[in-house]
CSV table of C-alpha atoms in Angstrom, one decimal:
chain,number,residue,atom,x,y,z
I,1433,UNK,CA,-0.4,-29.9,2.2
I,1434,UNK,CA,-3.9,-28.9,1.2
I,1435,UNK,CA,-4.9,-24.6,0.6
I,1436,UNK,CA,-7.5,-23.3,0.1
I,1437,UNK,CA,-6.7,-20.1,-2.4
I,1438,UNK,CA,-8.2,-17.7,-4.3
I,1439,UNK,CA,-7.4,-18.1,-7.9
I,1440,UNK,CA,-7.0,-15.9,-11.3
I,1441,UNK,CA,-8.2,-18.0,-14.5
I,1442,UNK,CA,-8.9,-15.0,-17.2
I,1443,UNK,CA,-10.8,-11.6,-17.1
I,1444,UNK,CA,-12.9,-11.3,-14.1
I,1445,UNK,CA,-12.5,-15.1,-13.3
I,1446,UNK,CA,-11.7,-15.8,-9.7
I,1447,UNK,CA,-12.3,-18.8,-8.3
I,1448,UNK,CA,-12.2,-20.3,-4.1
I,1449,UNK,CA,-10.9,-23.5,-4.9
I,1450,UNK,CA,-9.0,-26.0,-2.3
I,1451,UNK,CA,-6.2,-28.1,-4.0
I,1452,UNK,CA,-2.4,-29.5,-2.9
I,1453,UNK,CA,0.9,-28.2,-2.7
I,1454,UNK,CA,3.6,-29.9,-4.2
I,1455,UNK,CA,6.0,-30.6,-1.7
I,1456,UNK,CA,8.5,-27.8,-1.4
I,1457,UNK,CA,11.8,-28.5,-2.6
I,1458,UNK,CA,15.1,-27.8,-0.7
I,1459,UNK,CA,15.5,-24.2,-2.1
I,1460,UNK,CA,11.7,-23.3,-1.1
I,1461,UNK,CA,9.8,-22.5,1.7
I,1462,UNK,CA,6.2,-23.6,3.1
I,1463,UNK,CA,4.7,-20.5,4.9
I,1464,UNK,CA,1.3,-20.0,6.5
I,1465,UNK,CA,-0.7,-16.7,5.2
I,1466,UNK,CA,-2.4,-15.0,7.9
I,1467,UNK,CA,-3.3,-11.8,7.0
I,1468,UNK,CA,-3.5,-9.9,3.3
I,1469,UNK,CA,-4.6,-6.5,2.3
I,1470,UNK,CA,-6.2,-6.3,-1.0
I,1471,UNK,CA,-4.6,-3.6,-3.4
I,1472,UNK,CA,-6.4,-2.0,-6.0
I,1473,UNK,CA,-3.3,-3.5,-8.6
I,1474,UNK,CA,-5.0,-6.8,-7.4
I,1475,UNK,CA,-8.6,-5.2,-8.8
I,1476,UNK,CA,-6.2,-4.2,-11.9
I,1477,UNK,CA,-4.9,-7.7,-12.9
I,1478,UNK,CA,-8.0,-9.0,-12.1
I,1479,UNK,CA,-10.0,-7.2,-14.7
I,1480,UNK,CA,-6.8,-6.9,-17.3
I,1481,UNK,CA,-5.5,-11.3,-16.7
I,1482,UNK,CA,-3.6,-12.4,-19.3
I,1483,UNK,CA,-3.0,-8.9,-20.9
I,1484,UNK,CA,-1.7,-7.5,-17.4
I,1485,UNK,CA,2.2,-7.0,-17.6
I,1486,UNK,CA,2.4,-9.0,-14.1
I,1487,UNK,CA,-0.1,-11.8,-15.3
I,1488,UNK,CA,1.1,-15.1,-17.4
I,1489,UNK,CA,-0.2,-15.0,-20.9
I,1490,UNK,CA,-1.3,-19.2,-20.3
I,1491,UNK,CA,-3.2,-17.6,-16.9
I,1492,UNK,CA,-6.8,-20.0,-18.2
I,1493,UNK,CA,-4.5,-23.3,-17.8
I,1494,UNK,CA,-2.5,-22.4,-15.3
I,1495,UNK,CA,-3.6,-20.1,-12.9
I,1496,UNK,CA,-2.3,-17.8,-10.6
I,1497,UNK,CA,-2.8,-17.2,-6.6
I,1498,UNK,CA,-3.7,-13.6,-6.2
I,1499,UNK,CA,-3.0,-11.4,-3.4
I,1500,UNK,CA,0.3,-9.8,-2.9
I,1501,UNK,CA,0.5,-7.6,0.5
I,1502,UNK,CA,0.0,-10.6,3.0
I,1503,UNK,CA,1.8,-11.7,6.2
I,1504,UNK,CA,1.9,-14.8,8.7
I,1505,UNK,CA,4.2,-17.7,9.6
I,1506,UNK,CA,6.8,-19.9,7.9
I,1507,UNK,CA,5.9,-23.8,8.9
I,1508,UNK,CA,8.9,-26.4,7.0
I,1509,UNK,CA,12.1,-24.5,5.8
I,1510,UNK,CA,14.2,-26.3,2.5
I,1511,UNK,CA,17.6,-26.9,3.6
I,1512,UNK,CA,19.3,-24.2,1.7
I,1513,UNK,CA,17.7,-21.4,3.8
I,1514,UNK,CA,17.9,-23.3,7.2
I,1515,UNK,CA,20.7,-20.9,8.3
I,1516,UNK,CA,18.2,-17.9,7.5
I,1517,UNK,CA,15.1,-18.8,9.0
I,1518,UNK,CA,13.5,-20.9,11.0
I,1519,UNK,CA,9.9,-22.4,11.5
I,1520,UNK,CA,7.5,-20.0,13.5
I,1521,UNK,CA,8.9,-17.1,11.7
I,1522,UNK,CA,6.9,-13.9,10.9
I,1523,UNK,CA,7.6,-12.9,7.7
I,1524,UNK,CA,5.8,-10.3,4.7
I,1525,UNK,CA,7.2,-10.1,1.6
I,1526,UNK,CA,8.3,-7.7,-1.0
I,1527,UNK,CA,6.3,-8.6,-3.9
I,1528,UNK,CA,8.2,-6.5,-6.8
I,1529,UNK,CA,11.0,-9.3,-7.2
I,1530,UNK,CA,12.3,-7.6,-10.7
I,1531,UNK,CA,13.3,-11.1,-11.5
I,1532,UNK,CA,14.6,-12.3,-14.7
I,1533,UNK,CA,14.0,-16.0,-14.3
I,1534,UNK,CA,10.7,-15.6,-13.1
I,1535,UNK,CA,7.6,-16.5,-15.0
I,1536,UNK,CA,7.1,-13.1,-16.9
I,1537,UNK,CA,10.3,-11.5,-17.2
I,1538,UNK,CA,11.2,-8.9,-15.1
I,1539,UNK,CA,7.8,-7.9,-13.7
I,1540,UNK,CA,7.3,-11.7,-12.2
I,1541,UNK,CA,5.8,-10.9,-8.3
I,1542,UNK,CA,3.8,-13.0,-5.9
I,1543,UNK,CA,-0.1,-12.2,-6.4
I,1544,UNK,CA,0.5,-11.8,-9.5
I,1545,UNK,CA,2.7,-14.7,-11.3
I,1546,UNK,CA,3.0,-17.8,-9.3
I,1547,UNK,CA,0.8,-20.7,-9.1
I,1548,UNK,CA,1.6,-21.7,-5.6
I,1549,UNK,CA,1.9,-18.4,-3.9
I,1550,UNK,CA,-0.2,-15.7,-3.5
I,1551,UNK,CA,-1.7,-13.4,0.0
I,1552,UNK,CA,-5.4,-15.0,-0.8
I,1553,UNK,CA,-4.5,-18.4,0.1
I,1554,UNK,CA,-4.1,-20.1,3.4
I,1555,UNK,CA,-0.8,-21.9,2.8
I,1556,UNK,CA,1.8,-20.9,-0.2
I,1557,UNK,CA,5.1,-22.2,-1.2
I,1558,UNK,CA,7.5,-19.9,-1.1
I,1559,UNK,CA,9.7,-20.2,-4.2
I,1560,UNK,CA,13.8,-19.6,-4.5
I,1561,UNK,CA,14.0,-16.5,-5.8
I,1562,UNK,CA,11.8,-14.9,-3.5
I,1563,UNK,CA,15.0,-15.4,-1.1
I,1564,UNK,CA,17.6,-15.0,-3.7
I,1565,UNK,CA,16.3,-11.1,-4.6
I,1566,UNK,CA,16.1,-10.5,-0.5
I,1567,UNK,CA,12.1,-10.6,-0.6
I,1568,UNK,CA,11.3,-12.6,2.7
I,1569,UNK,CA,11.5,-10.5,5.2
I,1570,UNK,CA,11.3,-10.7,8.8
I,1571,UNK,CA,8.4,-9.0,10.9
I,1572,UNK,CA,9.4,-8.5,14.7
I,1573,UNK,CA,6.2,-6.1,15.7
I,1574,UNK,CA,3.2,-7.1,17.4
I,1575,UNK,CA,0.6,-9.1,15.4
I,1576,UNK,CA,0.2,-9.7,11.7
I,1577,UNK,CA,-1.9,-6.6,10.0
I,1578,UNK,CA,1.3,-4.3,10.6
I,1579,UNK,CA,3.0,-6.8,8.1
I,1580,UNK,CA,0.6,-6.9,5.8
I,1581,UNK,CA,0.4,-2.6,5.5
I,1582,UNK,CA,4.6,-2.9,5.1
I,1583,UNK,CA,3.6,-3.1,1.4
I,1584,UNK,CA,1.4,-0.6,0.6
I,1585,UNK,CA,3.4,2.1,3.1
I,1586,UNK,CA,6.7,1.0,1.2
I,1587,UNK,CA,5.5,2.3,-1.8
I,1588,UNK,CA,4.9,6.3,-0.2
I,1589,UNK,CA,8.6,5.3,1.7
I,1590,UNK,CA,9.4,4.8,-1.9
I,1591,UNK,CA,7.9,8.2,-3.4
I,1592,UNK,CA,9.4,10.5,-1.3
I,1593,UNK,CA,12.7,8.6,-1.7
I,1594,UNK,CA,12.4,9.1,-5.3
I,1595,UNK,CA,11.2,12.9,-5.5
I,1596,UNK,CA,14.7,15.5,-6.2
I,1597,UNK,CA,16.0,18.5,-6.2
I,1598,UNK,CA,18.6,20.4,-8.2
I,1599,UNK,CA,21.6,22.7,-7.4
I,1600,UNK,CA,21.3,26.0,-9.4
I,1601,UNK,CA,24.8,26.7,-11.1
I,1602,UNK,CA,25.6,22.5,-11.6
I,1603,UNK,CA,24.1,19.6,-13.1
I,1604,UNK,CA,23.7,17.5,-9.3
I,1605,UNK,CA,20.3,16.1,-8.7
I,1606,UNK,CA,20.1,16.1,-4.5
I,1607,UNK,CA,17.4,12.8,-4.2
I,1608,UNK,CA,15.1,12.9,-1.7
I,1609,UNK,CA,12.2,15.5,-0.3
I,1610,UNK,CA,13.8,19.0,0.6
I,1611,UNK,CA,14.3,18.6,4.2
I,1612,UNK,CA,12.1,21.8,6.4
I,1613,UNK,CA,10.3,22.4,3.5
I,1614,UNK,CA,6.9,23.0,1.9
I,1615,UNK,CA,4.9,19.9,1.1
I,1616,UNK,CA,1.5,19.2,-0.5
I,1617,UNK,CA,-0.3,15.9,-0.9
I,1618,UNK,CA,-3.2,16.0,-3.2
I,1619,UNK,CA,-6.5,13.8,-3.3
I,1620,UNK,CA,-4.4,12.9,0.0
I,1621,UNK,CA,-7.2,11.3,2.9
I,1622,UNK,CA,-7.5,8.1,0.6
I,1623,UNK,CA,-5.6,4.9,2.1
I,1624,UNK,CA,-2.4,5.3,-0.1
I,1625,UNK,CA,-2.6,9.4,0.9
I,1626,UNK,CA,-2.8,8.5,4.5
I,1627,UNK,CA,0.2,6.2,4.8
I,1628,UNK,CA,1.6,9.1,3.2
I,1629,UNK,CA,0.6,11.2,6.2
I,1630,UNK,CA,1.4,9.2,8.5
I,1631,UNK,CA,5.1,8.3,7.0
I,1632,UNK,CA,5.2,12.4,6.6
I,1633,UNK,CA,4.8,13.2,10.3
I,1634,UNK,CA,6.6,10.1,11.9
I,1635,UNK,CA,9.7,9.9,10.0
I,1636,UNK,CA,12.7,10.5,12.1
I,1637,UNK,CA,15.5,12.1,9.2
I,1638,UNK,CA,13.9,14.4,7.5
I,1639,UNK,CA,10.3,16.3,6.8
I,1640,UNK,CA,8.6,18.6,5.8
I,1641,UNK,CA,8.1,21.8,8.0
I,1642,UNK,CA,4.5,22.7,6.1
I,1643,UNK,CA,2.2,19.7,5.0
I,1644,UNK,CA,-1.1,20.8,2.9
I,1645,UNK,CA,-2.9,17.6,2.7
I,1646,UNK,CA,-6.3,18.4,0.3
I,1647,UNK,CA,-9.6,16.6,-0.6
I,1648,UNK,CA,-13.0,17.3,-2.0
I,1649,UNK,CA,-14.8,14.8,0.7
I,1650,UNK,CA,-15.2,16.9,4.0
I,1651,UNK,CA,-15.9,13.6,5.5
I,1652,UNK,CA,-12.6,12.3,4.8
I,1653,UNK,CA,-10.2,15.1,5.7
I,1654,UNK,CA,-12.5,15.2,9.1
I,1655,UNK,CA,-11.3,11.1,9.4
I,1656,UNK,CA,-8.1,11.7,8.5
I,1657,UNK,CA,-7.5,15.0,11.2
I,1658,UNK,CA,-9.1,12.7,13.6
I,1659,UNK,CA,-6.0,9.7,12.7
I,1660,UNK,CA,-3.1,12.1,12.5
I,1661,UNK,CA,-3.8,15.5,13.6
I,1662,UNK,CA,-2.4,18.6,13.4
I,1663,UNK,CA,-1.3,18.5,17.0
I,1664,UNK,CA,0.3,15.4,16.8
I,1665,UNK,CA,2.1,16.8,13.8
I,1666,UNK,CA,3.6,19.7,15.7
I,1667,UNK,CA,4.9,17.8,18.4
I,1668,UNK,CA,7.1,16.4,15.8
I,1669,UNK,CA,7.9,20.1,14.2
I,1670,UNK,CA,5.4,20.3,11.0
I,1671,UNK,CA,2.7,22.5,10.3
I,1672,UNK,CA,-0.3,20.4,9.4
I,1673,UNK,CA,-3.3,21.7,7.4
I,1674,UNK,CA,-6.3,19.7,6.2
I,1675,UNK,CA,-7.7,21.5,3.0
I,1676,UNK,CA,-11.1,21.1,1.2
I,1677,UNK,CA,-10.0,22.2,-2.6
I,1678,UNK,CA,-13.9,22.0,-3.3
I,1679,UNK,CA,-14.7,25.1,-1.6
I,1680,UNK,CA,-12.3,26.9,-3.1
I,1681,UNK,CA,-13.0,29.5,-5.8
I,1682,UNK,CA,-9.8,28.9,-7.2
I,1683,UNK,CA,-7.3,26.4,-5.8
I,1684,UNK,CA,-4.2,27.0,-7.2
I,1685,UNK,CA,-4.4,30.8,-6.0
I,1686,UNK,CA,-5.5,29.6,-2.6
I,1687,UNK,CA,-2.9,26.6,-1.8
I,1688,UNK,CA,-0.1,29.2,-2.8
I,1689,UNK,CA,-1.3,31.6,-0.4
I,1690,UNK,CA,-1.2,28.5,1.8
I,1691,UNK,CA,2.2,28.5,0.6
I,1692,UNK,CA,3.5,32.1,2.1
I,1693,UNK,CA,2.8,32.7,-2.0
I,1694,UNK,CA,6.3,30.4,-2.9
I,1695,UNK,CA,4.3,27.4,-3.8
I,1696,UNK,CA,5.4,24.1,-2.8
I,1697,UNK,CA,8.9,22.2,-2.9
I,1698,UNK,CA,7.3,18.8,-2.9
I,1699,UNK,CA,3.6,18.1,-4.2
I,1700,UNK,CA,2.4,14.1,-4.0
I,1701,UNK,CA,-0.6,13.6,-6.9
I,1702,UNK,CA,-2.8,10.7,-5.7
I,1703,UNK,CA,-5.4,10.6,-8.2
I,1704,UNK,CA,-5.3,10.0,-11.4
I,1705,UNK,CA,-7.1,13.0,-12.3
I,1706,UNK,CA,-6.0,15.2,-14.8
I,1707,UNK,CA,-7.3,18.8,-13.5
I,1708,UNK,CA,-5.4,17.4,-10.0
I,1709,UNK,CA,-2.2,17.4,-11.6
I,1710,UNK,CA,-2.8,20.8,-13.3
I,1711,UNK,CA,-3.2,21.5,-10.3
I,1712,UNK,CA,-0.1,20.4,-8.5
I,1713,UNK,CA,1.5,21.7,-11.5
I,1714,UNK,CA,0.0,25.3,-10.9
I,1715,UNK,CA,1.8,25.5,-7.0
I,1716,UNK,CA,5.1,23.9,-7.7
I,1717,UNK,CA,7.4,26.6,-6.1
I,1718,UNK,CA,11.3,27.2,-7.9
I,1719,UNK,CA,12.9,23.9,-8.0
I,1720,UNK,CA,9.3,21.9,-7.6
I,1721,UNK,CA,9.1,18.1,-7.4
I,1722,UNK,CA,5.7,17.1,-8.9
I,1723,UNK,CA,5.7,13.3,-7.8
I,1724,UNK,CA,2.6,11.3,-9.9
I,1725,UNK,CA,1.6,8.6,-7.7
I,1726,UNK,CA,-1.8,7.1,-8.9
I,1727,UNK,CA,-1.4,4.9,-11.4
I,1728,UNK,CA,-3.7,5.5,-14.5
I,1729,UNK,CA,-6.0,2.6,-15.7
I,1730,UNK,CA,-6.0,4.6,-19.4
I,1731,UNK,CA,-2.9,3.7,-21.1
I,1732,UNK,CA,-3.5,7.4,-23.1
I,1733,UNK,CA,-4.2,9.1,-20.0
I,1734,UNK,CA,-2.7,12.5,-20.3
I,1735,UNK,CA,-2.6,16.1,-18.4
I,1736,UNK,CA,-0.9,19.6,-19.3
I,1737,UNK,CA,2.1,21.0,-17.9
I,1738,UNK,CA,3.6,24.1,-17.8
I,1739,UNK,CA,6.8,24.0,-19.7
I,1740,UNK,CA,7.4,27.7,-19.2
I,1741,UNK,CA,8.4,26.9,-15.7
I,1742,UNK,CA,10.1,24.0,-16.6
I,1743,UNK,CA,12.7,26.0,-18.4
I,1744,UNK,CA,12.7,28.8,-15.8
I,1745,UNK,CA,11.7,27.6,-12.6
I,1746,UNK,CA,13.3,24.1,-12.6
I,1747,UNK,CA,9.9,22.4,-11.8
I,1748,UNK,CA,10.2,19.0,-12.9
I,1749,UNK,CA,8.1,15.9,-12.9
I,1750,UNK,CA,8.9,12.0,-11.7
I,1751,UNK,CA,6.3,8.8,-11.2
I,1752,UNK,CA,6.7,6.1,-9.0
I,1753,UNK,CA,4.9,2.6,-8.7
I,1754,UNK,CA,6.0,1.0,-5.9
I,1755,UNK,CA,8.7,0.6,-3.0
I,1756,UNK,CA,12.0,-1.5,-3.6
I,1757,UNK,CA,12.7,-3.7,-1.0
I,1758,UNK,CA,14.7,-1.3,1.4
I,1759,UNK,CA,11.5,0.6,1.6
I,1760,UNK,CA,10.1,-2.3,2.9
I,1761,UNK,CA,12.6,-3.1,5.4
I,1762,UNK,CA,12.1,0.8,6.4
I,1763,UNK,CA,8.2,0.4,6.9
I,1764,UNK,CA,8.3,-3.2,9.1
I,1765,UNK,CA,11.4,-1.5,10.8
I,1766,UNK,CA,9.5,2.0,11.9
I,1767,UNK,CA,6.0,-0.2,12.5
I,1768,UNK,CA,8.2,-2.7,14.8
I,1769,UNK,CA,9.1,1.1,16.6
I,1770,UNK,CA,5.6,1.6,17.3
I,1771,UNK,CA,4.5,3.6,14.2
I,1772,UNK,CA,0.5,1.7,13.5
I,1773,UNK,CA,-0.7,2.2,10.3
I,1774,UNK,CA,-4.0,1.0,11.0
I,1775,UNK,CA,-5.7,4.1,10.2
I,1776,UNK,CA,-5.5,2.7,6.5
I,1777,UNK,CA,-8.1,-0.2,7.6
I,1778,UNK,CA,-11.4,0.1,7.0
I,1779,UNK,CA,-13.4,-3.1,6.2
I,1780,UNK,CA,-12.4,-6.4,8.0
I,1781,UNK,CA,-13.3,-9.8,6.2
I,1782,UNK,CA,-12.4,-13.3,5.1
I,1783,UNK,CA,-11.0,-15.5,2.9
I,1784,UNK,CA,-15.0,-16.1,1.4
I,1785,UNK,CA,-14.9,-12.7,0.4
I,1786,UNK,CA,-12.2,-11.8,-1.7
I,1787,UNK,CA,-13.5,-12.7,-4.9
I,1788,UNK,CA,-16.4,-10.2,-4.6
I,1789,UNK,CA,-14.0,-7.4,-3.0
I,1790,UNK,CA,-11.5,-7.6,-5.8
I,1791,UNK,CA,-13.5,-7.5,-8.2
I,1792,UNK,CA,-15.9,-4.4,-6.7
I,1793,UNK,CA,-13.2,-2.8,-5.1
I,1794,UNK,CA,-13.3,0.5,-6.6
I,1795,UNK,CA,-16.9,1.0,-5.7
I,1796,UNK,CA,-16.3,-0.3,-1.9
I,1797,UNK,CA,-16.0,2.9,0.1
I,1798,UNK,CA,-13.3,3.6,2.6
I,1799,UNK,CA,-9.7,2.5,2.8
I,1800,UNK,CA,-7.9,-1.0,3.4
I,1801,UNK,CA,-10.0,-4.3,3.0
I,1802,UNK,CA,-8.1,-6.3,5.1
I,1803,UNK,CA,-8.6,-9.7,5.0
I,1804,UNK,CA,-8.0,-12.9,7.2
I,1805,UNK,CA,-7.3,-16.5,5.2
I,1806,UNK,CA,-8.1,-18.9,7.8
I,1807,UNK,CA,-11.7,-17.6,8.7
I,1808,UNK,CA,-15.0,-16.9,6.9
I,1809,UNK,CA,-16.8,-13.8,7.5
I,1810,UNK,CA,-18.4,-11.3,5.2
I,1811,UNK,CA,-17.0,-8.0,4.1
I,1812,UNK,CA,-17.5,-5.7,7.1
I,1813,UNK,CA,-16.7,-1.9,7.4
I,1814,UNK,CA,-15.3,-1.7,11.2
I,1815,UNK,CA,-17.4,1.3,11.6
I,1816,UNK,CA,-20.7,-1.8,11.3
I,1817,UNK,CA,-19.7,-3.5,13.7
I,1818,UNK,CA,-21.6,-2.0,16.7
I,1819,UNK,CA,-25.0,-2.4,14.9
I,1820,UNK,CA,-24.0,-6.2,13.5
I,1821,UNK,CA,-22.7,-6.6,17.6
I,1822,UNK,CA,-26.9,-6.2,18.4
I,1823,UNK,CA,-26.9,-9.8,16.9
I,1824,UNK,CA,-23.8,-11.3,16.7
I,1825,UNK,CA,-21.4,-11.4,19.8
I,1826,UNK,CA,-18.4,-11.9,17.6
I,1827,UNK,CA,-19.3,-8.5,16.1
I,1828,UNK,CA,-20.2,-6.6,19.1
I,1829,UNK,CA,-16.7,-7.9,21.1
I,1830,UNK,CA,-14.6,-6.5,18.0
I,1831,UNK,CA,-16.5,-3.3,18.0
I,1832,UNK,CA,-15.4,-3.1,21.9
I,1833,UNK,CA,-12.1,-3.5,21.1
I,1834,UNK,CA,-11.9,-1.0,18.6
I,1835,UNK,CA,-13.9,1.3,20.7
I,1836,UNK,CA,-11.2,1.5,23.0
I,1837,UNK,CA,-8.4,2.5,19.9
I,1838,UNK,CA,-10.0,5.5,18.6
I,1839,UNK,CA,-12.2,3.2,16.1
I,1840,UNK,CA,-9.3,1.4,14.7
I,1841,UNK,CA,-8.3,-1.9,14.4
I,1842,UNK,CA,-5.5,-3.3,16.2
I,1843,UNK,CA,-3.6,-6.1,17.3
I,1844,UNK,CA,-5.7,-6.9,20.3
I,1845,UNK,CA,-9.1,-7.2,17.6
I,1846,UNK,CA,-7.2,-9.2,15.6
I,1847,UNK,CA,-5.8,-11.6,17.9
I,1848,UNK,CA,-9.5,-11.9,19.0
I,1849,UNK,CA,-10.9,-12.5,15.8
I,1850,UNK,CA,-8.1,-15.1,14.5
I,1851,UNK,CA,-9.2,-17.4,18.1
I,1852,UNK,CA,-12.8,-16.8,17.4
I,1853,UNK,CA,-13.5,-16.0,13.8
């Protein structure tokens, strides 16, 4: 079978090419991509290649499909998995396989590694080990974006699963947010801080009973108040505040105040910004969880800490990249609930423009690019599509339908766009 695929050669070299699958052996999987969201770790391997820690060091002669939180349908099952799945399928995948056999050692992942599978393609063969580690998962919910977002909101499923606390008096570390707590995400109304949110205020076991979430772009906390308010946050117990740190004097001093004058049990950093994490630093209550999120594209990047409280207060530092793959089950199963995370989408587009999206995308405003393999269309910010709708029909009925979901997009848009696109 023929795909058409977006393709990783060196530095900056992507390349829309069309070329054939081998025919998938009995171990593999041929599975049609619908739907991928482009990540900014895509943006990352794209500009490091062959120097990347996820990227093939023979990358120029045989290239990789890029793309790794994508979504769609399974077509021809290999005999070995015939008792698993079954053609017509929805499926995303979990793209961290920590695999040793793979191509680069342990950090081999679809997007990243594979020649034949990748979310910026329109057909991909899924190999064995994807299976093997548990990676192909089923999605049950209503069309394919959902899917596509499991990713990305795994990884915050991830972070707060990672963040701990200690028991004064013994040596146990309790994982896990503190449960009626105090909670701050900083830098927090950009996609990744808004799954965040939205995670936060929808979980079901345990959350926070204060959540601080802080930016510097009034335009974005107004966005993000507007996708998850603090009203919809109380009916679920929490105390939600949306915080511009830029008009404050001084923000440590503030937030704490914020705080009751405790500070915070768990503070998310979303940035990589060093004054930001001085900052989450500075309102770390006793027993503070500082969790680094934002990856740093500095290998030397560095920020201070206090070590004073370290000794004395018990605050105390972890980083996460990523989900595992029971994060991942966790988002698809709270999304097939009813939890929409489409408030991280943005821009709409297809397959034709990846190549400049990746490659621009930390200068492309807004959240999510999501994009759709089997059409053509232009990057578009949803919030364009009423004036492109003056001239183009296509344009003008997805802007209805948006219209009538607070601005968002949704399944109904989709489904549109992938008969009509």
């Amino acid at each position: 079978m023929k795909t058409k695929a977006v393709r990783l050669y060196g530095k900056n070299d992507l390349r829309l090419e069309e070329f054939e699958l081998p025919p998938i052996k009995e171990n593999e999987i041929l599975a049609k991509v619908v739907s991928d969201s482009i990540c900014m770790s895509s943006y990352k391997a794209t500009h490091e290649a062959d120097i990347h820690k996820r990227v093939p060091r023979n990358v120029a002669t045989n290239p990789v499909i890029i793309g790794h939180e994508f979504a769609g349908e399974l077509v021809e099952i290999g005999d070995k998995w015939k008792n698993q799945f079954k053609a017509g399928d929805k499926f995303s995948i979990q793209p961290a396989l920590n695999d040793p056999n793979g191509p680069v050692g342990i950090l081999s992942a679809p997007g990243y590694s594979y020649p034949f599978i990748g979310g910026d393609a329109t057909y991909v063969v899924i190999p064995n080990e994807v299976m093997e580690n548990g990676c192909l998962l089923h999605y049950g919910g209503a069309g394919y974006y959902p899917a596509s977002l499991s990713e990305p909101l795994s990884c915050v499923i991830g972070a707060m699963h990672a963040n701990y606390h200690t028991v004064q008096g013994s040596y146990a570390h309790n994982m896990e947010i503190r449960d009626g707590g105090k909670m701050a995400i900083l830098a927090g109304v950009g996609p990744m801080g808004l799954a965040a949110v939205n995670y936060a205020i929808h979980r079901r076991d345990r959350k926070p009973k204060l959540l601080i979430v802080t930016d510097i772009d009034q335009s974005r906390l107004d966005r993000a108040a507007q996708l998850y308010s603090p009203e919809e946050a109380a009916q679920n117990g929490i105390e939600l505040k949306y915080i511009n740190t830029g008009k404050m004097e001084n923000p440590v001093s503030e937030l704490k105040t914020l705080s009751g004058g405790e500070g915070y049990d768990d503070v998310f950093v979303f940035a990589p910004v060093a004054p930001i994490i001085e900052q989450a630093d500075g309102i770390l209550a006793i027993d503070g969880c500082l969790n680094f999120f934002a990856g740093p594209a500095k290998t030397d990047f560095k920020a201070s800490f206090n070590f004073y409280n370290v000794h004395y207060a018990r605050t105390h530092i972890v980083g996460t990249s990523g989900g595992n793959r029971d994060d991942m089950v966790e988002a698809l199963d709270i999304m097939t609930q009813g939890v929409d995370p489409a408030g991280l989408v943005t821009h709409i587009g297809g397959i034709d423009a990846v190549i400049d999206t990746t490659k621009n995308l930390p200068s492309i405003p807004g959240g999510k690019k999501l994009i759709y393999t089997h059409i053509n269309m232009p990057l578009t910010a949803i919030a364009d599509f009423e004036e492109k709708g003056t001239e183009n029909p296509l344009f003008a009925a997805l802007h209805e339908l948006c219209a009538a979901h607070k601005g968002l997009w949704n399944v109904a848009a989709e489904t549109f766009l992938l008969e009509n696109g």
